Short mmCIF file of C-alpha atoms and ligand atoms in Angstrom, two decimals:
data_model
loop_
_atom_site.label_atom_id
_atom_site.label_comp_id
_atom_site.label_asym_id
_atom_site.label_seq_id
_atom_site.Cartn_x
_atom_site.Cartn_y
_atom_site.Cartn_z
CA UNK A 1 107.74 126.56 123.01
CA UNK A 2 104.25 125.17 122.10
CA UNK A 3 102.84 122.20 124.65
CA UNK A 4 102.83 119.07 122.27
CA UNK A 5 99.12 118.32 121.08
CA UNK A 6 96.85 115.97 122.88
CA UNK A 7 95.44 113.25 121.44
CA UNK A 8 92.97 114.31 118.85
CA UNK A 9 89.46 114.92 119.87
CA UNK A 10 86.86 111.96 118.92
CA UNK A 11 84.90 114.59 117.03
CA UNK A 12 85.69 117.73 115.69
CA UNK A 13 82.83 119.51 113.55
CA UNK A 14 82.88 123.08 111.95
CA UNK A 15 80.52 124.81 110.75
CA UNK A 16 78.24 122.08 109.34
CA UNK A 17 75.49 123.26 107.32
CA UNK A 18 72.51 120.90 105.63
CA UNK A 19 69.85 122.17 103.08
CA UNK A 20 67.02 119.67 101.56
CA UNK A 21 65.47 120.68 98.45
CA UNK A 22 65.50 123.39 96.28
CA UNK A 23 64.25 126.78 95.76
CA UNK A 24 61.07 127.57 97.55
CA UNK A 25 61.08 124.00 99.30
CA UNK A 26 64.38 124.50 100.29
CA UNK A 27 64.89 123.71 104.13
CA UNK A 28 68.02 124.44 106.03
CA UNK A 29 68.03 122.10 108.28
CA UNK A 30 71.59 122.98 110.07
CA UNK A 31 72.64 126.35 110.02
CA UNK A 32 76.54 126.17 111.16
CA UNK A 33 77.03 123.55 114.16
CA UNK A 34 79.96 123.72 115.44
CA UNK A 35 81.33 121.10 118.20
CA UNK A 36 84.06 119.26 119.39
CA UNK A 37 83.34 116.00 121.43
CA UNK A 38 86.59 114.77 123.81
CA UNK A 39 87.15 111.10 124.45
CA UNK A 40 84.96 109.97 127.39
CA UNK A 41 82.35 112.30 127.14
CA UNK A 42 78.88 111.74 126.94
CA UNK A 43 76.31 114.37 125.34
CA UNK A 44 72.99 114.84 125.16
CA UNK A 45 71.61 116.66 121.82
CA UNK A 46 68.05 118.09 122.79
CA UNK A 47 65.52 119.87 120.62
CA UNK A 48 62.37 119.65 119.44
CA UNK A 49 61.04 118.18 116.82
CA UNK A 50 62.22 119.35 113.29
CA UNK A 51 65.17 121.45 115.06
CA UNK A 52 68.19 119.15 113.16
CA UNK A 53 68.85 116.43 115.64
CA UNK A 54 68.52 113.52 113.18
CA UNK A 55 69.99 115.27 110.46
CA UNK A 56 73.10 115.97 112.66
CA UNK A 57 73.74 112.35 114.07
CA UNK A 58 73.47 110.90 110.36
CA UNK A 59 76.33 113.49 109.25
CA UNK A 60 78.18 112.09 112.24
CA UNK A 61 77.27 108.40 111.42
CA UNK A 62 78.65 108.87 107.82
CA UNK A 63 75.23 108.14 106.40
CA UNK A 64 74.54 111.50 105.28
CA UNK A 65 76.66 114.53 103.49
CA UNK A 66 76.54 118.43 104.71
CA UNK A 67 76.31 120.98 102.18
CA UNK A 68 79.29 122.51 103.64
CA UNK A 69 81.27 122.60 106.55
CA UNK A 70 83.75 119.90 107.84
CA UNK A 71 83.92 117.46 110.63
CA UNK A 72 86.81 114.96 111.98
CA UNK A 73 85.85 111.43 113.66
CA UNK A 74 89.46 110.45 115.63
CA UNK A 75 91.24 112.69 113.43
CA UNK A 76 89.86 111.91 110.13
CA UNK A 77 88.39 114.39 107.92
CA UNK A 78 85.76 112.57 107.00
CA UNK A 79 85.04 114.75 103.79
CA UNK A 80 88.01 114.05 102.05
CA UNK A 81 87.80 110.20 102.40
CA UNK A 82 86.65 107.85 99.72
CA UNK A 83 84.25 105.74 99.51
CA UNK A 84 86.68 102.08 100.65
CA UNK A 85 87.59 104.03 103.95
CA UNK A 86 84.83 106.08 104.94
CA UNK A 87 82.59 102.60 104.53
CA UNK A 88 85.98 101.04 107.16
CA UNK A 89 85.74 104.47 109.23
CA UNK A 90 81.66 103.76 109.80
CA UNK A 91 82.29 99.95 109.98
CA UNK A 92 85.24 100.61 113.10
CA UNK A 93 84.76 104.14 114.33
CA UNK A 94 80.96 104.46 114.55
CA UNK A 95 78.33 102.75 116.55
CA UNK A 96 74.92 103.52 115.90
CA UNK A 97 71.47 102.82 118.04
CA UNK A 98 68.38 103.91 116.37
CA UNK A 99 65.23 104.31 117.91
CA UNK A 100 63.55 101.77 116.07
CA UNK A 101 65.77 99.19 117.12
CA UNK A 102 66.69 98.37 113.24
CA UNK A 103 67.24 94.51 113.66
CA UNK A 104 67.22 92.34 110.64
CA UNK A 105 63.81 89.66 111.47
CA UNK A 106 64.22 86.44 111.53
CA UNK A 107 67.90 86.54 112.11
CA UNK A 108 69.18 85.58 116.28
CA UNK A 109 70.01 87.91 118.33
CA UNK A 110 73.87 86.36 118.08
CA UNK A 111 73.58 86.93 114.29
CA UNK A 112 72.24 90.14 114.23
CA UNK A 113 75.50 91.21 116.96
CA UNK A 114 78.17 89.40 114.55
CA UNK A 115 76.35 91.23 111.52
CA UNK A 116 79.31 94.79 111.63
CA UNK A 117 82.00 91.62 112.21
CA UNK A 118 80.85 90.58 109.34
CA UNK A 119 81.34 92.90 107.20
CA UNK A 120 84.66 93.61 108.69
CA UNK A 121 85.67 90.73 107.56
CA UNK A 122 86.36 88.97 110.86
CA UNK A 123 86.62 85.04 110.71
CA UNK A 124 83.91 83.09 112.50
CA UNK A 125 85.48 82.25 115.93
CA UNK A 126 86.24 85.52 117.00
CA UNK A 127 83.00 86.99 116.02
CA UNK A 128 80.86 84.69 117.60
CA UNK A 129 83.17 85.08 120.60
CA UNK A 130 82.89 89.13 120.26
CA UNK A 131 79.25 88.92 120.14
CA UNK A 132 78.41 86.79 122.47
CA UNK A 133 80.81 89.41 124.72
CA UNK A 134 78.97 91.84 123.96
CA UNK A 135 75.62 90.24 124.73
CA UNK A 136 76.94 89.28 128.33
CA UNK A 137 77.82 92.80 128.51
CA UNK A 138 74.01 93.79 127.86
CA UNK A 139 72.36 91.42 130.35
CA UNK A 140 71.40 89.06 127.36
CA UNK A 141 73.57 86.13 127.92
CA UNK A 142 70.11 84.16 128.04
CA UNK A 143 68.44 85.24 124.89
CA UNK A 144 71.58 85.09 121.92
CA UNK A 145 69.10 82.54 120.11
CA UNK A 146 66.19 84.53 120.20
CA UNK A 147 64.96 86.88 116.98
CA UNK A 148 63.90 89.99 117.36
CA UNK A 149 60.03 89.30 117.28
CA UNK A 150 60.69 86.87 120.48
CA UNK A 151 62.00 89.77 122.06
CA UNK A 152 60.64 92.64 124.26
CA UNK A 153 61.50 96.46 122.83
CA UNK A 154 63.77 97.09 125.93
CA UNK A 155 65.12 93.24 124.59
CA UNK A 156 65.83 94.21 121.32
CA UNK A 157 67.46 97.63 122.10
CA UNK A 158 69.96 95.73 124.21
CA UNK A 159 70.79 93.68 121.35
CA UNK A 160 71.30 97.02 119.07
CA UNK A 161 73.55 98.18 121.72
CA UNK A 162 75.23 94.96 121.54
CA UNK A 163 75.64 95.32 117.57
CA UNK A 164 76.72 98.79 117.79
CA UNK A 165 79.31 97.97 120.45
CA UNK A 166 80.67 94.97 118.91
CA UNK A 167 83.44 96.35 116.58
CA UNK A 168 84.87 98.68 119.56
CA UNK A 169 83.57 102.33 118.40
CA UNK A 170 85.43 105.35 118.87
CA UNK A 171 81.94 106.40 118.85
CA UNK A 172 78.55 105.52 120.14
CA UNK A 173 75.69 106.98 118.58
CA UNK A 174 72.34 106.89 119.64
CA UNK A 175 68.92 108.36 118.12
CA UNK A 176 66.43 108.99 120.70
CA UNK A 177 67.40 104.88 121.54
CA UNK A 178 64.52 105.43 124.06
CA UNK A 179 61.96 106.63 122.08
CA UNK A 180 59.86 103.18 121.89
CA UNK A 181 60.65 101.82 124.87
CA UNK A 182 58.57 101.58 128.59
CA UNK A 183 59.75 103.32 131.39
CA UNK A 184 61.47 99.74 132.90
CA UNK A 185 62.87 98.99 129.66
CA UNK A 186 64.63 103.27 129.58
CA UNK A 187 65.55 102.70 132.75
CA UNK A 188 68.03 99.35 131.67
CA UNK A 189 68.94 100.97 128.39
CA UNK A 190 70.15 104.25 130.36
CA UNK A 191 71.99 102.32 132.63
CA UNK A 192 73.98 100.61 130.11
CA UNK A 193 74.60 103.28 128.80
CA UNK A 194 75.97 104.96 131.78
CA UNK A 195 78.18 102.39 132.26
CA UNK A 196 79.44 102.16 129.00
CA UNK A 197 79.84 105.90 130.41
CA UNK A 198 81.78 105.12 133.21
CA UNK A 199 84.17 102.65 131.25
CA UNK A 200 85.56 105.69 129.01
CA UNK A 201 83.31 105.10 125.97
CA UNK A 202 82.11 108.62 123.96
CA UNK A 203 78.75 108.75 123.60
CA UNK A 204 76.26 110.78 121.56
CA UNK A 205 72.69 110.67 122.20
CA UNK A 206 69.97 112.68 120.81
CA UNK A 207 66.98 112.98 123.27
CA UNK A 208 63.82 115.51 123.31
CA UNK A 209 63.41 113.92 127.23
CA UNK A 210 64.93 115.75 129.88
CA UNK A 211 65.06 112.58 132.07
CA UNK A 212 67.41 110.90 129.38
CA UNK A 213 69.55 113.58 129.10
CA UNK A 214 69.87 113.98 132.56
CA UNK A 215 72.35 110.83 132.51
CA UNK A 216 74.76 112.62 129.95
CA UNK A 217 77.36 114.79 131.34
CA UNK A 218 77.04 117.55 128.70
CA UNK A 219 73.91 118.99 127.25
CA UNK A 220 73.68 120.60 124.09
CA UNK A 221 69.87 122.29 122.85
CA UNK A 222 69.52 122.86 118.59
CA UNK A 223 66.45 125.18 117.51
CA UNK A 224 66.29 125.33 114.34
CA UNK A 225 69.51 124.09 113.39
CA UNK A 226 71.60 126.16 115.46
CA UNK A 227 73.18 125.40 118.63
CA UNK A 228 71.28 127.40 121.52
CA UNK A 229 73.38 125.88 124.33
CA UNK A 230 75.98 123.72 125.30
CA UNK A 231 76.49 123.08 129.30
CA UNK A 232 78.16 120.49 131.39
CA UNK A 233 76.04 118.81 134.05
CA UNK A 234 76.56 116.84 137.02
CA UNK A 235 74.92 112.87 136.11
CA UNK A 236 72.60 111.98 137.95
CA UNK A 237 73.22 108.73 140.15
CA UNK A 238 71.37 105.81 138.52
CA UNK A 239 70.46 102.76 140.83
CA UNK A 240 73.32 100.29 142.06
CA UNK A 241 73.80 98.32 138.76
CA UNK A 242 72.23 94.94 138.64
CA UNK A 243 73.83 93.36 135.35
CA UNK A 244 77.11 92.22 134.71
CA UNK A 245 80.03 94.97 135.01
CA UNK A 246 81.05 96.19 131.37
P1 ADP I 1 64.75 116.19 114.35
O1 ADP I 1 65.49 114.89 114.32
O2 ADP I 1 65.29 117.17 115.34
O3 ADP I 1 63.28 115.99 114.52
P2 ADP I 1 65.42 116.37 111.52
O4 ADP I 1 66.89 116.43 111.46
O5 ADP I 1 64.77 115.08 111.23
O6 ADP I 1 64.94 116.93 112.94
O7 ADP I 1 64.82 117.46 110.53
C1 ADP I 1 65.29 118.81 110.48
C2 ADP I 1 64.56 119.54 109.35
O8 ADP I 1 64.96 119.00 108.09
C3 ADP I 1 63.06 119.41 109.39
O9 ADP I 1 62.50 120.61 108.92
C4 ADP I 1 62.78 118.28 108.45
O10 ADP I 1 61.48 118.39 107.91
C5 ADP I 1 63.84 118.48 107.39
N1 ADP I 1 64.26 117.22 106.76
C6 ADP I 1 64.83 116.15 107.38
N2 ADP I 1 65.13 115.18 106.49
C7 ADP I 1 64.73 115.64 105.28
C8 ADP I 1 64.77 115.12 103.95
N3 ADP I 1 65.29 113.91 103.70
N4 ADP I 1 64.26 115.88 102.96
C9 ADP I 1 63.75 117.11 103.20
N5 ADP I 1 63.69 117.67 104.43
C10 ADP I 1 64.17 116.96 105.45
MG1 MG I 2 64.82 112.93 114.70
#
């Protein structure tokens, strides 16, 4: 008798390899990553500079190809999709936070949220509803008028959270989403994110700080496109939150 299978990992990735360039300028930038990623979790990928960490998270995001290997977001094999439903599986399944915030200027804050509703063809009411949801969620119930430029870094971070959590992602993403921001502003983004932690969401997060990826539950180190480590931590407690619940 075999136990009947649990629900299917968030992410399953085998053996993912990524080479730039050719011949003598050829750089291998991952050298077989393997991973799987179970609902809920939240992960830290650490490393220093050059050691894959981008290069990894775009595979995951669906806005890169490996050379080889294979990965699964819910289930999906992403590698054998076309082009129709891997742009719906990045649209739904995939949130992404970048470090440089990525906002589109001149455009409000509530725009730049409704932007992945957009383009998932959801009608007007219930995007501006969604987004403005998702704001609240982010403490920026105030500011859904504002563009980016009227907005502090920690500001406009919030808001990319916002976008990427708008369409309900199997999957959060996030590229060092700290990496321009003031200690005060880390310190709001982190605790967003450890509530979106709390509230069952799966989150990936690439940091080179170990004070970031103290928050994660799970810590995984590249070098040089290879997985060095992979160990499960105890959070640490962040302060009593101060925004409204997610
Ligand atoms: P990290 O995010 O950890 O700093 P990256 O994934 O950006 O690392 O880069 C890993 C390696 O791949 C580095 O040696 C980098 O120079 C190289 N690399 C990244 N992107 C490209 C590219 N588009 N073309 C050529 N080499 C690249
Ligand atoms: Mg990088």
């Amino acid at each position: 008798m075999t136990a009947p299978d649990g629900p299917a990992p968030v992410l399953r990735v085998s053996d993912l390899v990524k080479e730039y360039g050719e011949g003598d300028a050829r750089v291998r930038a991952l050298r077989g990553v393997s991973m799987d990623v179970e609902r809920g979790d939240y992960v830290a990928i650490m490393g220093a500079s050059g050691s894959g960490k981008s290069t990894l998270m775009n595979i995951l995001g669906c806005l890169d190809v490996p050379t080889s290997g294979t990965y699964l977001i819910d289930g999906a094999d992403v590698g054998l999709l076309d082009e129709h439903q891997l742009a719906i599986l990045r649209n739904r399944r995939v949130g992404f936070v970048f470090q440089s915030f990525n906002l589109i200027p001149r455009m409000s804050a509530l725009a730049n949220v409704e932007l992945p509703l957009v383009y998932g063809g959801v009608g007007l009411a219930e995007r501006r509803a969604r987004a403005l949801a998702a704001l609240e969620q982010v403490g920026l119930a105030d500011r859904v008028h504002h563009e980016p430029n009227q907005l502090s870094g920690g500001q406009q971070q919030r808001v990319a959270v916002a976008r990427a959590l708008v369409t309900a992602p199997a999957l959060l993403l996030a590229d060092e989403p700290t990496g321009n921001l003031d200690t005060a502003s880390t310190g709001d983004v982190l605790q967003i994110m450890d509530r979106l932690s709390d509230s069952g969401r799966t989150i990936v997060l690439i940091t080179h700080e170990n004070d970031v990826a103290a928050h994660a539950k799970r810590v995984i180190r590249l070098v040089d496109g290879e997985i060095v480590e992979d160990r499960r931590q105890a959070p640490v407690d962040g302060p009593p939150p101060r925004m409204a619940a997610l």
